[in-house]
Short mmCIF file of C-alpha atoms in Angstrom, two decimals:
data_model
loop_
_atom_site.label_atom_id
_atom_site.label_comp_id
_atom_site.label_asym_id
_atom_site.label_seq_id
_atom_site.Cartn_x
_atom_site.Cartn_y
_atom_site.Cartn_z
CA MET W 1 5.01 3.53 -62.93
CA SER W 2 6.60 6.59 -64.49
CA GLY W 3 7.27 9.48 -62.15
CA LEU W 4 7.37 7.50 -58.93
CA ASP W 5 9.44 9.11 -56.23
CA PHE W 6 10.65 7.33 -53.09
CA ARG W 7 11.66 8.97 -49.84
CA THR W 8 12.58 7.55 -46.48
CA ALA W 9 11.21 9.54 -43.57
CA THR W 10 13.48 9.89 -40.58
CA ARG W 11 11.06 12.07 -38.61
CA VAL W 12 7.29 11.64 -38.35
CA ALA W 13 6.89 15.35 -39.09
CA ASP W 14 8.62 14.83 -42.46
CA ALA W 15 6.16 12.12 -43.43
CA VAL W 16 3.24 14.39 -42.50
CA ALA W 17 4.70 17.32 -44.47
CA TRP W 18 5.29 15.17 -47.55
CA LEU W 19 1.74 13.83 -47.40
CA ARG W 20 0.46 17.41 -47.38
CA GLU W 21 2.68 18.38 -50.32
CA ASP W 22 1.54 15.58 -52.60
CA PRO W 23 -2.07 14.40 -52.52
CA ASP W 24 -1.05 11.29 -54.51
CA ALA W 25 1.64 10.27 -52.02
CA LYS W 26 1.24 6.99 -50.12
CA LEU W 27 2.81 5.79 -46.90
CA LEU W 28 4.69 2.53 -47.34
CA ALA W 29 4.64 0.22 -44.32
CA GLY W 30 5.15 -3.47 -45.13
CA GLY W 31 3.80 -3.06 -48.64
CA GLN W 32 1.85 -6.31 -48.62
CA THR W 33 -1.23 -4.68 -50.11
CA LEU W 34 0.05 -1.47 -51.67
CA LEU W 35 2.90 -3.02 -53.65
CA ALA W 36 0.61 -5.73 -55.01
CA ALA W 37 -1.83 -3.05 -56.14
CA MET W 38 0.97 -1.08 -57.77
CA ARG W 39 2.35 -4.15 -59.50
CA LEU W 40 -1.09 -4.72 -61.00
CA ARG W 41 -1.23 -1.05 -62.03
CA LEU W 42 -4.28 -0.60 -59.84
CA ALA W 43 -2.57 2.10 -57.83
CA ALA W 44 -0.08 4.64 -59.10
CA PRO W 45 1.10 6.91 -56.29
CA THR W 46 3.53 9.62 -57.30
CA LEU W 47 5.48 9.35 -54.06
CA LEU W 48 6.13 6.48 -51.67
CA ILE W 49 7.05 7.52 -48.14
CA ASP W 50 8.99 4.71 -46.50
CA LEU W 51 8.28 4.44 -42.76
CA GLN W 52 10.96 1.88 -41.90
CA ALA W 53 13.45 4.34 -40.46
CA LEU W 54 11.10 5.95 -37.93
CA PRO W 55 12.09 4.79 -34.45
CA GLU W 56 8.76 5.96 -32.93
CA LEU W 57 6.91 3.43 -35.07
CA LYS W 58 8.95 0.50 -33.81
CA GLY W 59 9.14 -1.03 -30.41
CA LEU W 60 7.08 -3.57 -28.58
CA ARG W 61 7.01 -3.17 -24.81
CA GLU W 62 4.99 -3.16 -21.65
CA ASP W 63 4.21 0.37 -20.65
CA ALA W 64 2.24 1.34 -17.54
CA GLY W 65 0.25 -1.88 -17.49
CA GLN W 66 -0.44 -1.79 -21.21
CA LEU W 67 1.13 -3.38 -24.24
CA TRP W 68 2.59 -0.96 -26.78
CA VAL W 69 3.00 -2.26 -30.32
CA GLY W 70 4.60 0.15 -32.78
CA ALA W 71 2.85 0.51 -36.12
CA MET W 72 5.85 -0.90 -38.01
CA CYS W 73 6.05 -4.10 -35.94
CA THR W 74 5.61 -7.02 -38.29
CA HIS W 75 3.14 -9.80 -37.68
CA ALA W 76 6.11 -12.15 -37.18
CA GLN W 77 7.64 -9.89 -34.52
CA VAL W 78 4.39 -9.80 -32.56
CA ALA W 79 3.94 -13.56 -32.94
CA ALA W 80 7.47 -14.28 -31.68
CA SER W 81 7.57 -11.71 -28.87
CA PRO W 82 8.03 -13.41 -25.47
CA LEU W 83 6.22 -10.46 -23.89
CA VAL W 84 3.13 -10.82 -26.08
CA ARG W 85 3.17 -14.62 -25.84
CA GLN W 86 3.24 -14.43 -22.08
CA ARG W 87 0.94 -11.49 -21.41
CA LEU W 88 -1.50 -11.55 -24.34
CA PRO W 89 -1.09 -14.99 -25.92
CA GLY W 90 -4.28 -14.69 -27.96
CA LEU W 91 -2.80 -11.71 -29.79
CA ALA W 92 0.44 -13.58 -30.53
CA ARG W 93 -1.61 -16.44 -31.99
CA LEU W 94 -3.64 -14.02 -34.11
CA ALA W 95 -0.43 -12.57 -35.55
CA ALA W 96 1.04 -16.05 -36.10
CA GLY W 97 -2.00 -17.04 -38.17
CA ILE W 98 -1.92 -14.18 -40.66
CA ALA W 99 -1.26 -15.25 -44.28
CA ASP W 100 2.11 -17.00 -44.73
CA GLN W 101 5.60 -16.58 -43.31
CA GLN W 102 6.73 -14.24 -46.09
CA VAL W 103 3.78 -11.92 -45.52
CA ARG W 104 4.24 -12.10 -41.75
CA ASN W 105 7.88 -11.06 -42.12
CA ARG W 106 6.98 -7.93 -44.07
CA GLY W 107 3.38 -7.01 -43.20
CA THR W 108 2.84 -4.72 -40.24
CA LEU W 109 0.19 -4.07 -37.61
CA GLY W 110 -0.06 -0.43 -38.66
CA GLY W 111 -0.32 -1.24 -42.35
CA SER W 112 -3.07 -3.75 -41.71
CA ILE W 113 -5.31 -1.55 -39.61
CA ALA W 114 -4.72 1.61 -41.66
CA ASN W 115 -5.75 -0.34 -44.76
CA ALA W 116 -8.76 -1.81 -42.93
CA ASP W 117 -9.35 -4.64 -45.34
CA PRO W 118 -12.76 -6.08 -44.47
CA ALA W 119 -11.29 -9.57 -44.08
CA ALA W 120 -8.08 -8.74 -42.24
CA CYS W 121 -7.28 -10.34 -38.86
CA TRP W 122 -5.72 -7.43 -36.96
CA PRO W 123 -8.84 -5.21 -36.94
CA ALA W 124 -10.76 -7.94 -35.11
CA GLY W 125 -8.09 -8.24 -32.43
CA VAL W 126 -7.69 -4.50 -31.96
CA LEU W 127 -11.45 -3.96 -31.79
CA ALA W 128 -12.20 -6.88 -29.45
CA LEU W 129 -9.46 -5.84 -27.03
CA GLY W 130 -10.55 -2.21 -27.12
CA GLY W 131 -7.10 -1.04 -28.20
CA THR W 132 -6.16 2.60 -28.51
CA VAL W 133 -4.78 3.74 -31.85
CA VAL W 134 -2.11 6.39 -31.44
CA THR W 135 -1.25 8.75 -34.30
CA ASP W 136 1.10 11.69 -34.72
CA ARG W 137 -1.58 14.00 -33.31
CA ARG W 138 -4.15 12.11 -31.22
CA GLU W 139 -5.43 8.91 -29.70
CA ILE W 140 -8.41 7.11 -31.21
CA THR W 141 -10.35 4.28 -29.57
CA ALA W 142 -10.74 1.17 -31.69
CA ASP W 143 -14.51 1.71 -31.72
CA ASP W 144 -14.03 5.11 -33.37
CA PHE W 145 -11.11 4.07 -35.56
CA PHE W 146 -12.76 1.44 -37.77
CA GLN W 147 -15.44 2.91 -40.03
CA GLY W 148 -16.30 0.14 -42.46
CA LEU W 149 -14.89 -1.14 -45.69
CA PHE W 150 -11.35 0.25 -46.11
CA SER W 151 -12.39 3.22 -43.96
CA THR W 152 -10.77 4.51 -40.81
CA ALA W 153 -10.76 7.70 -38.77
CA LEU W 154 -7.30 8.55 -40.11
CA GLU W 155 -7.02 11.82 -41.97
CA ALA W 156 -5.20 12.07 -45.28
CA ASP W 157 -2.06 13.50 -43.71
CA GLU W 158 -2.12 11.48 -40.48
CA VAL W 159 0.55 8.96 -39.54
CA LEU W 160 -0.32 5.96 -37.40
CA VAL W 161 2.35 5.51 -34.72
CA GLY W 162 1.18 2.43 -32.83
CA VAL W 163 -1.51 0.69 -30.81
CA ARG W 164 -1.86 0.36 -27.05
CA PHE W 165 -3.57 -2.79 -25.82
CA PRO W 166 -4.88 -3.26 -22.30
CA LEU W 167 -3.10 -6.25 -20.77
CA ALA W 168 -5.79 -7.43 -18.40
CA PRO W 169 -8.23 -8.92 -20.93
CA ARG W 170 -7.86 -12.34 -22.46
CA VAL W 171 -8.65 -12.81 -26.10
CA HIS W 172 -9.20 -15.71 -28.46
CA TYR W 173 -9.32 -15.21 -32.21
CA LEU W 174 -10.55 -17.89 -34.58
CA LYS W 175 -10.99 -17.68 -38.33
CA PHE W 176 -12.19 -19.85 -41.14
CA GLU W 177 -9.69 -19.15 -43.87
CA GLN W 178 -10.20 -18.53 -47.51
CA PRO W 179 -7.78 -21.26 -48.54
CA ALA W 180 -5.84 -19.37 -51.21
CA SER W 181 -5.34 -15.98 -49.56
CA ARG W 182 -5.68 -17.12 -45.93
CA PHE W 183 -7.74 -14.01 -45.34
CA ALA W 184 -10.62 -14.66 -42.97
CA LEU W 185 -13.71 -15.88 -44.79
CA THR W 186 -15.10 -15.13 -41.37
CA GLY W 187 -13.10 -14.42 -38.24
CA VAL W 188 -14.18 -13.84 -34.64
CA ALA W 189 -12.27 -12.35 -31.71
CA VAL W 190 -13.81 -12.78 -28.26
CA ALA W 191 -12.23 -10.79 -25.42
CA ARG W 192 -13.08 -10.85 -21.72
CA THR W 193 -12.42 -7.38 -20.37
CA ALA W 194 -13.06 -5.56 -17.13
CA ASP W 195 -16.10 -3.93 -18.76
CA GLY W 196 -17.59 -7.15 -20.05
CA VAL W 197 -17.21 -9.32 -23.09
CA ARG W 198 -16.36 -7.83 -26.48
CA VAL W 199 -16.96 -9.76 -29.70
CA ALA W 200 -15.50 -8.50 -32.99
CA LEU W 201 -16.34 -10.01 -36.37
CA THR W 202 -14.21 -9.74 -39.51
CA GLY W 203 -14.57 -11.16 -43.01
CA LEU W 204 -18.30 -10.68 -43.24
CA GLY W 205 -17.64 -8.19 -46.01
CA HIS W 206 -18.43 -4.67 -44.86
CA GLY W 207 -15.59 -4.07 -42.44
CA VAL W 208 -14.89 -5.22 -38.91
CA CYS W 209 -17.79 -4.80 -36.48
CA ARG W 210 -18.90 -5.79 -33.00
CA TRP W 211 -21.75 -8.18 -32.24
CA PRO W 212 -23.66 -6.46 -29.44
CA GLU W 213 -26.24 -9.22 -28.82
CA ALA W 214 -23.54 -11.82 -28.27
CA GLU W 215 -21.59 -9.44 -26.04
CA ALA W 216 -24.64 -8.84 -23.85
CA ALA W 217 -25.44 -12.54 -23.58
CA LEU W 218 -21.85 -13.53 -22.82
CA SER W 219 -21.42 -10.74 -20.30
CA ARG W 220 -24.37 -12.18 -18.37
CA ARG W 221 -23.21 -15.76 -18.60
CA PHE W 222 -19.94 -16.79 -20.23
CA ASP W 223 -20.55 -20.11 -21.92
CA ALA W 224 -21.44 -21.30 -25.39
CA GLN W 225 -25.05 -22.01 -24.41
CA ALA W 226 -25.55 -18.33 -23.70
CA LEU W 227 -25.40 -17.84 -27.47
CA ASN W 228 -28.27 -20.21 -28.21
CA GLY W 229 -30.84 -18.53 -30.38
CA LEU W 230 -28.54 -15.69 -31.40
CA VAL W 231 -27.77 -15.33 -35.09
CA VAL W 232 -25.73 -12.80 -37.01
CA ASP W 233 -27.92 -10.75 -39.31
CA THR W 234 -27.20 -11.78 -42.91
CA ALA W 235 -27.49 -8.10 -43.87
CA TRP W 236 -24.05 -7.68 -42.25
CA ALA W 237 -22.54 -10.25 -44.59
CA SER W 238 -21.77 -10.21 -48.28
CA ASN W 239 -22.34 -12.76 -51.01
CA ASP W 240 -19.60 -13.75 -53.37
CA LEU W 241 -18.23 -16.77 -55.12
CA HIS W 242 -16.38 -17.86 -51.97
CA ALA W 243 -19.39 -17.94 -49.67
CA SER W 244 -22.98 -16.81 -49.36
CA ALA W 245 -24.09 -14.26 -46.78
CA GLU W 246 -25.97 -17.02 -44.93
CA TYR W 247 -22.83 -19.15 -44.77
CA ARG W 248 -20.71 -16.30 -43.43
CA ALA W 249 -23.30 -15.35 -40.83
CA HIS W 250 -23.59 -18.96 -39.73
CA LEU W 251 -19.80 -19.29 -39.49
CA ALA W 252 -19.67 -16.22 -37.26
CA GLY W 253 -21.98 -17.93 -34.77
CA VAL W 254 -20.03 -21.21 -34.87
CA LEU W 255 -16.67 -19.51 -34.43
CA THR W 256 -17.94 -17.36 -31.57
CA ARG W 257 -19.05 -20.51 -29.71
CA ARG W 258 -15.68 -22.14 -30.32
CA ALA W 259 -13.80 -19.06 -29.16
CA VAL W 260 -15.86 -19.06 -25.96
CA GLN W 261 -15.04 -22.74 -25.44
CA GLN W 262 -11.35 -22.02 -25.92
CA HIS W 263 -11.57 -19.33 -23.26
CA LEU W 264 -13.13 -21.81 -20.85
CA ILE W 265 -10.59 -24.54 -21.60
CA SER W 266 -7.58 -22.27 -21.23
CA ALA W 267 -8.84 -20.26 -18.26
CA PRO W 268 -6.42 -20.45 -15.33
CA MET B 1 -23.70 -10.07 -61.55
CA ASN B 2 -26.89 -8.66 -60.18
CA PHE B 3 -27.04 -5.82 -57.71
CA GLN B 4 -30.04 -4.21 -56.17
CA GLY B 5 -31.02 -1.82 -53.50
CA SER B 6 -33.79 0.41 -52.29
CA GLN B 7 -34.01 3.65 -50.43
CA THR B 8 -36.80 5.71 -48.94
CA LEU B 9 -36.34 9.45 -49.31
CA ASN B 10 -38.22 12.11 -47.39
CA GLN B 11 -39.20 13.99 -50.52
CA PRO B 12 -42.20 13.95 -52.86
CA LEU B 13 -42.02 11.67 -55.89
CA GLN B 14 -41.80 14.41 -58.50
CA ARG B 15 -39.00 16.16 -56.69
CA VAL B 16 -36.97 12.97 -56.44
CA TRP B 17 -37.53 12.28 -60.13
CA ASP B 18 -36.43 15.78 -61.12
CA ALA B 19 -33.34 15.63 -58.96
CA LEU B 20 -32.41 12.24 -60.38
CA LEU B 21 -32.48 13.74 -63.85
CA ASP B 22 -30.29 16.66 -62.96
CA PRO B 23 -26.66 16.19 -63.93
CA ALA B 24 -25.56 18.95 -61.56
CA VAL B 25 -27.15 17.09 -58.67
CA LEU B 26 -25.68 13.81 -59.73
CA GLN B 27 -22.20 15.16 -60.14
CA GLN B 28 -22.32 16.42 -56.56
CA CYS B 29 -23.61 13.10 -55.28
CA VAL B 30 -20.86 10.99 -56.78
CA ALA B 31 -17.55 11.22 -54.95
CA GLY B 32 -14.69 11.90 -57.33
CA CYS B 33 -16.88 12.84 -60.31
CA ASP B 34 -15.22 15.68 -62.16
CA LYS B 35 -16.89 15.53 -65.54
CA PHE B 36 -20.42 15.01 -66.72
CA GLU B 37 -21.32 15.87 -70.29
CA ARG B 38 -24.27 15.29 -72.52
CA THR B 39 -23.26 14.15 -75.99
CA SER B 40 -26.72 13.62 -77.48
CA ASP B 41 -30.37 13.48 -76.44
CA THR B 42 -29.88 10.10 -74.85
CA GLU B 43 -26.14 9.78 -74.34
CA TYR B 44 -23.78 11.03 -71.68
CA VAL B 45 -20.13 10.68 -70.84
CA SER B 46 -18.56 11.06 -67.44
CA SER B 47 -15.29 10.73 -65.63
CA VAL B 48 -15.02 9.53 -62.06
CA LYS B 49 -11.97 8.94 -59.93
CA VAL B 50 -12.61 6.04 -57.59
CA SER B 51 -10.39 5.41 -54.57
CA ILE B 52 -11.05 2.46 -52.33
CA GLY B 53 -8.41 1.13 -50.05
CA PRO B 54 -5.12 0.78 -51.88
CA VAL B 55 -6.69 1.00 -55.31
CA SER B 56 -7.45 4.12 -57.26
CA ALA B 57 -8.38 4.50 -60.91
CA ARG B 58 -10.20 6.86 -63.18
CA PHE B 59 -13.25 5.52 -64.93
CA ALA B 60 -14.56 6.89 -68.19
CA SER B 61 -18.19 5.94 -68.61
CA THR B 62 -20.85 6.27 -71.23
CA MET B 63 -24.53 5.98 -70.48
CA THR B 64 -27.50 5.61 -72.76
CA LEU B 65 -31.13 6.11 -71.80
CA LEU B 66 -33.24 3.29 -73.15
CA GLU B 67 -36.68 3.80 -71.67
CA MET B 68 -38.19 6.58 -69.65
CA THR B 69 -41.59 6.49 -67.97
CA PRO B 70 -41.79 9.79 -66.05
CA PRO B 71 -42.01 10.11 -63.16
CA SER B 72 -41.67 6.52 -62.08
CA ALA B 73 -39.27 4.36 -64.07
CA CYS B 74 -36.34 4.28 -66.41
CA THR B 75 -33.89 1.84 -67.92
CA LEU B 76 -30.35 2.62 -68.97
CA ARG B 77 -27.33 0.96 -70.45
CA PHE B 78 -23.88 1.82 -69.20
CA ALA B 79 -20.30 1.02 -70.06
CA GLY B 80 -17.30 1.93 -67.94
CA GLN B 81 -13.65 1.74 -68.92
CA GLY B 82 -11.06 1.79 -66.15
CA GLY B 83 -7.88 1.46 -68.16
CA VAL B 84 -5.67 -1.39 -66.99
CA ALA B 85 -8.09 -2.17 -64.19
CA GLY B 86 -10.72 -3.48 -66.55
CA PHE B 87 -14.15 -2.63 -67.77
CA GLY B 88 -17.80 -3.18 -67.06
CA THR B 89 -21.01 -3.03 -69.02
CA GLY B 90 -24.60 -3.59 -68.11
CA GLU B 91 -28.11 -2.36 -67.74
CA ALA B 92 -29.85 -0.74 -64.81
CA LYS B 93 -33.48 -0.12 -63.97
CA VAL B 94 -34.75 2.35 -61.45
CA ALA B 95 -38.31 2.62 -60.17
CA LEU B 96 -39.87 5.30 -57.99
CA SER B 97 -43.07 4.95 -56.04
CA ALA B 98 -44.81 7.33 -53.68
CA VAL B 99 -44.98 6.02 -50.12
CA SER B 100 -46.89 9.14 -49.07
CA ALA B 101 -47.15 12.74 -50.21
CA THR B 102 -43.71 13.44 -48.75
CA GLU B 103 -41.97 10.09 -48.99
CA THR B 104 -40.68 8.28 -52.04
CA ARG B 105 -39.32 4.80 -52.39
CA LEU B 106 -36.56 4.22 -54.90
CA ASP B 107 -35.73 0.70 -56.04
CA TRP B 108 -32.84 -0.03 -58.34
CA THR B 109 -31.46 -3.14 -59.95
CA ALA B 110 -28.42 -3.52 -62.12
CA ASP B 111 -27.14 -6.39 -64.16
CA ALA B 112 -23.47 -6.01 -64.93
CA GLN B 113 -20.68 -7.86 -66.64
CA VAL B 114 -17.09 -7.22 -65.66
CA GLY B 115 -13.97 -8.02 -67.62
CA GLY B 116 -10.24 -7.46 -67.66
CA LYS B 117 -7.82 -7.66 -64.77
CA ILE B 118 -10.46 -7.32 -62.13
CA ALA B 119 -12.56 -10.13 -63.45
CA GLN B 120 -9.47 -12.28 -63.56
CA LEU B 121 -8.39 -11.59 -60.01
CA GLY B 122 -11.30 -12.12 -57.68
CA ALA B 123 -14.61 -11.08 -56.26
CA ARG B 124 -14.64 -10.96 -52.49
CA LEU B 125 -14.93 -7.19 -52.19
CA ILE B 126 -17.57 -6.42 -54.77
CA ASP B 127 -20.63 -6.81 -52.60
CA GLY B 128 -19.25 -4.65 -49.81
CA THR B 129 -18.04 -2.01 -52.23
CA VAL B 130 -21.35 -1.83 -54.03
CA ARG B 131 -23.12 -1.29 -50.74
CA LYS B 132 -20.66 1.30 -49.53
CA MET B 133 -20.82 3.32 -52.72
CA SER B 134 -24.58 3.24 -53.02
CA GLU B 135 -24.98 4.23 -49.36
CA ASP B 136 -22.54 7.06 -49.91
CA PHE B 137 -24.46 8.21 -52.98
CA PHE B 138 -27.83 8.24 -51.24
CA GLN B 139 -26.43 9.97 -48.19
CA ARG B 140 -25.19 12.80 -50.37
CA PHE B 141 -28.38 12.77 -52.43
CA ALA B 142 -30.65 12.99 -49.39
CA ALA B 143 -28.48 15.71 -47.85
CA LEU B 144 -28.55 17.72 -51.05
CA LEU B 145 -32.34 17.48 -51.32
CA ALA B 146 -32.70 18.48 -47.69
CA THR B 147 -30.52 21.58 -48.08
CA ALA B 148 -32.33 22.69 -51.24
CA PRO B 149 -35.94 22.51 -50.10
CA ALA B 150 -38.61 22.59 -52.76
CA ASP B 151 -40.94 25.53 -52.49
CA ALA B 152 -43.57 23.61 -54.38
CA ALA B 153 -46.22 21.88 -52.34
CA PRO B 154 -46.04 18.11 -52.25
CA GLY B 155 -48.24 16.56 -54.86
CA GLU B 156 -47.72 19.19 -57.51
CA THR B 157 -47.12 17.78 -60.89
CA ALA B 158 -44.63 17.34 -63.61
CA SER B 159 -42.89 20.64 -64.27
CA VAL B 160 -41.81 21.28 -60.70
CA SER B 161 -38.07 21.35 -60.30
CA PRO B 162 -35.81 22.10 -57.35
CA PRO B 163 -35.45 25.86 -57.14
CA THR B 164 -31.71 26.01 -56.67
CA LEU B 165 -30.81 23.33 -59.15
CA PRO B 166 -31.52 23.82 -62.84
CA THR B 167 -33.15 20.78 -64.39
CA PRO B 168 -32.42 19.98 -68.00
CA PRO B 169 -35.12 18.13 -69.87
CA GLN B 170 -33.36 14.81 -69.69
CA ALA B 171 -30.36 13.57 -67.84
CA VAL B 172 -28.93 10.42 -66.46
CA PRO B 173 -30.71 9.08 -63.42
CA ASP B 174 -28.71 8.09 -60.41
CA SER B 175 -29.21 4.44 -61.04
CA VAL B 176 -26.80 4.78 -63.90
CA TRP B 177 -24.29 6.38 -61.66
CA VAL B 178 -24.70 3.83 -58.99
CA ALA B 179 -24.49 1.01 -61.46
CA THR B 180 -21.49 2.52 -63.17
CA LEU B 181 -19.73 3.05 -59.91
CA LEU B 182 -20.56 -0.41 -58.76
CA VAL B 183 -19.07 -1.87 -61.83
CA GLY B 184 -16.09 0.41 -61.51
CA ALA B 185 -15.55 -0.50 -57.92
CA ALA B 186 -16.00 -4.15 -58.63
CA VAL B 187 -13.43 -3.94 -61.30
CA LEU B 188 -11.03 -2.10 -59.08
CA LEU B 189 -11.29 -4.37 -56.14
CA TRP B 190 -11.45 -7.71 -57.73
CA TRP B 191 -7.71 -8.12 -57.69
CA LEU B 192 -7.64 -8.38 -53.92
CA ALA B 193 -9.49 -11.64 -53.62
#
């Protein structure tokens, strides 16, 4: 860890400028992935740019009929927010179910989606709800933002500011946890939006993705039977010592049905 | 661990074989590869910087050609050393077959062993990483072949090589690269499980 520099950005423009100066610089949000990688000597950035002091990246509010969540909001803040619990309760539950309390107190929405771990929870929620990712220079739809395993539309010198969620949809997120890490072995977010149903799958192994066949079937008829005969292609899922591709694909179908049932039970 | 994949390329068999043996082509097809040197008739060393998610490490690899059956098959042994991240060794086989005069199917398999920190820390990302890196390789490979069209007619034999890319007599086929990268990536990402 020799030669590591640490700077706290007080303006977004500073963070962008420092990223351009040093190609081995890394933004530090909650540090729940990056610091673990550094501790294991699997990452050795020369500069850490702390984002904690940037007011633009904080804040959690209703804004013109949408929910604004700053990139530096922690999972715990989202989970405890009366606004989110009242207006988008499925999102508060998603945040409340991430990892453990210590991780939730430090880990952030922005850090999670910028990292785009293929088993993370936030990408499924953001994608199912059709959120808009806002950066220092542009707005990116969730569909364009997530590009597979640890890949996003973010450029090397781009700073994620926050995410706007539409407030009208309802969402339910369910995951089957890998018991040690509490990452999703498979996770499913089902959202009912004005434009139809959106289903996002995480944990399959190649990055968050939508399930178009299930969306079409549920948009025609919203009940668990509408999914009969639909299966997730095992080519979307990976094999490892925790689960086979067949098991993950099967879980995705089961969890989607359960999420639909939760929608129906909790519908007003 | 066993990995495998296949790819159909819109190029004649001989042209694919030649390109696969061309270190200049391979270096361009592997993201982060900044060194590729031949140390003997059958041995090569390379250096590749791999960055996936939060993890980045430089891998020093050696590759040895074991069997060559031009223009359709080869077997290679590889060993990659990623410093504190860990190491990987294994063997890869690649087979080419002509689908038609202008299409070639490439099948590869690799059997790899991983050790060190990565092997100790988990496996959930290996499969996805292997797929991502091999897709990335073939995308670049196909694009490179498409931008350097062969002036030779399809079906011409052995000595044809891509006009813009010099082809040394022997070089490391892409399967080695893919396999090496896979092992490297596996090593790098294992810690996250």
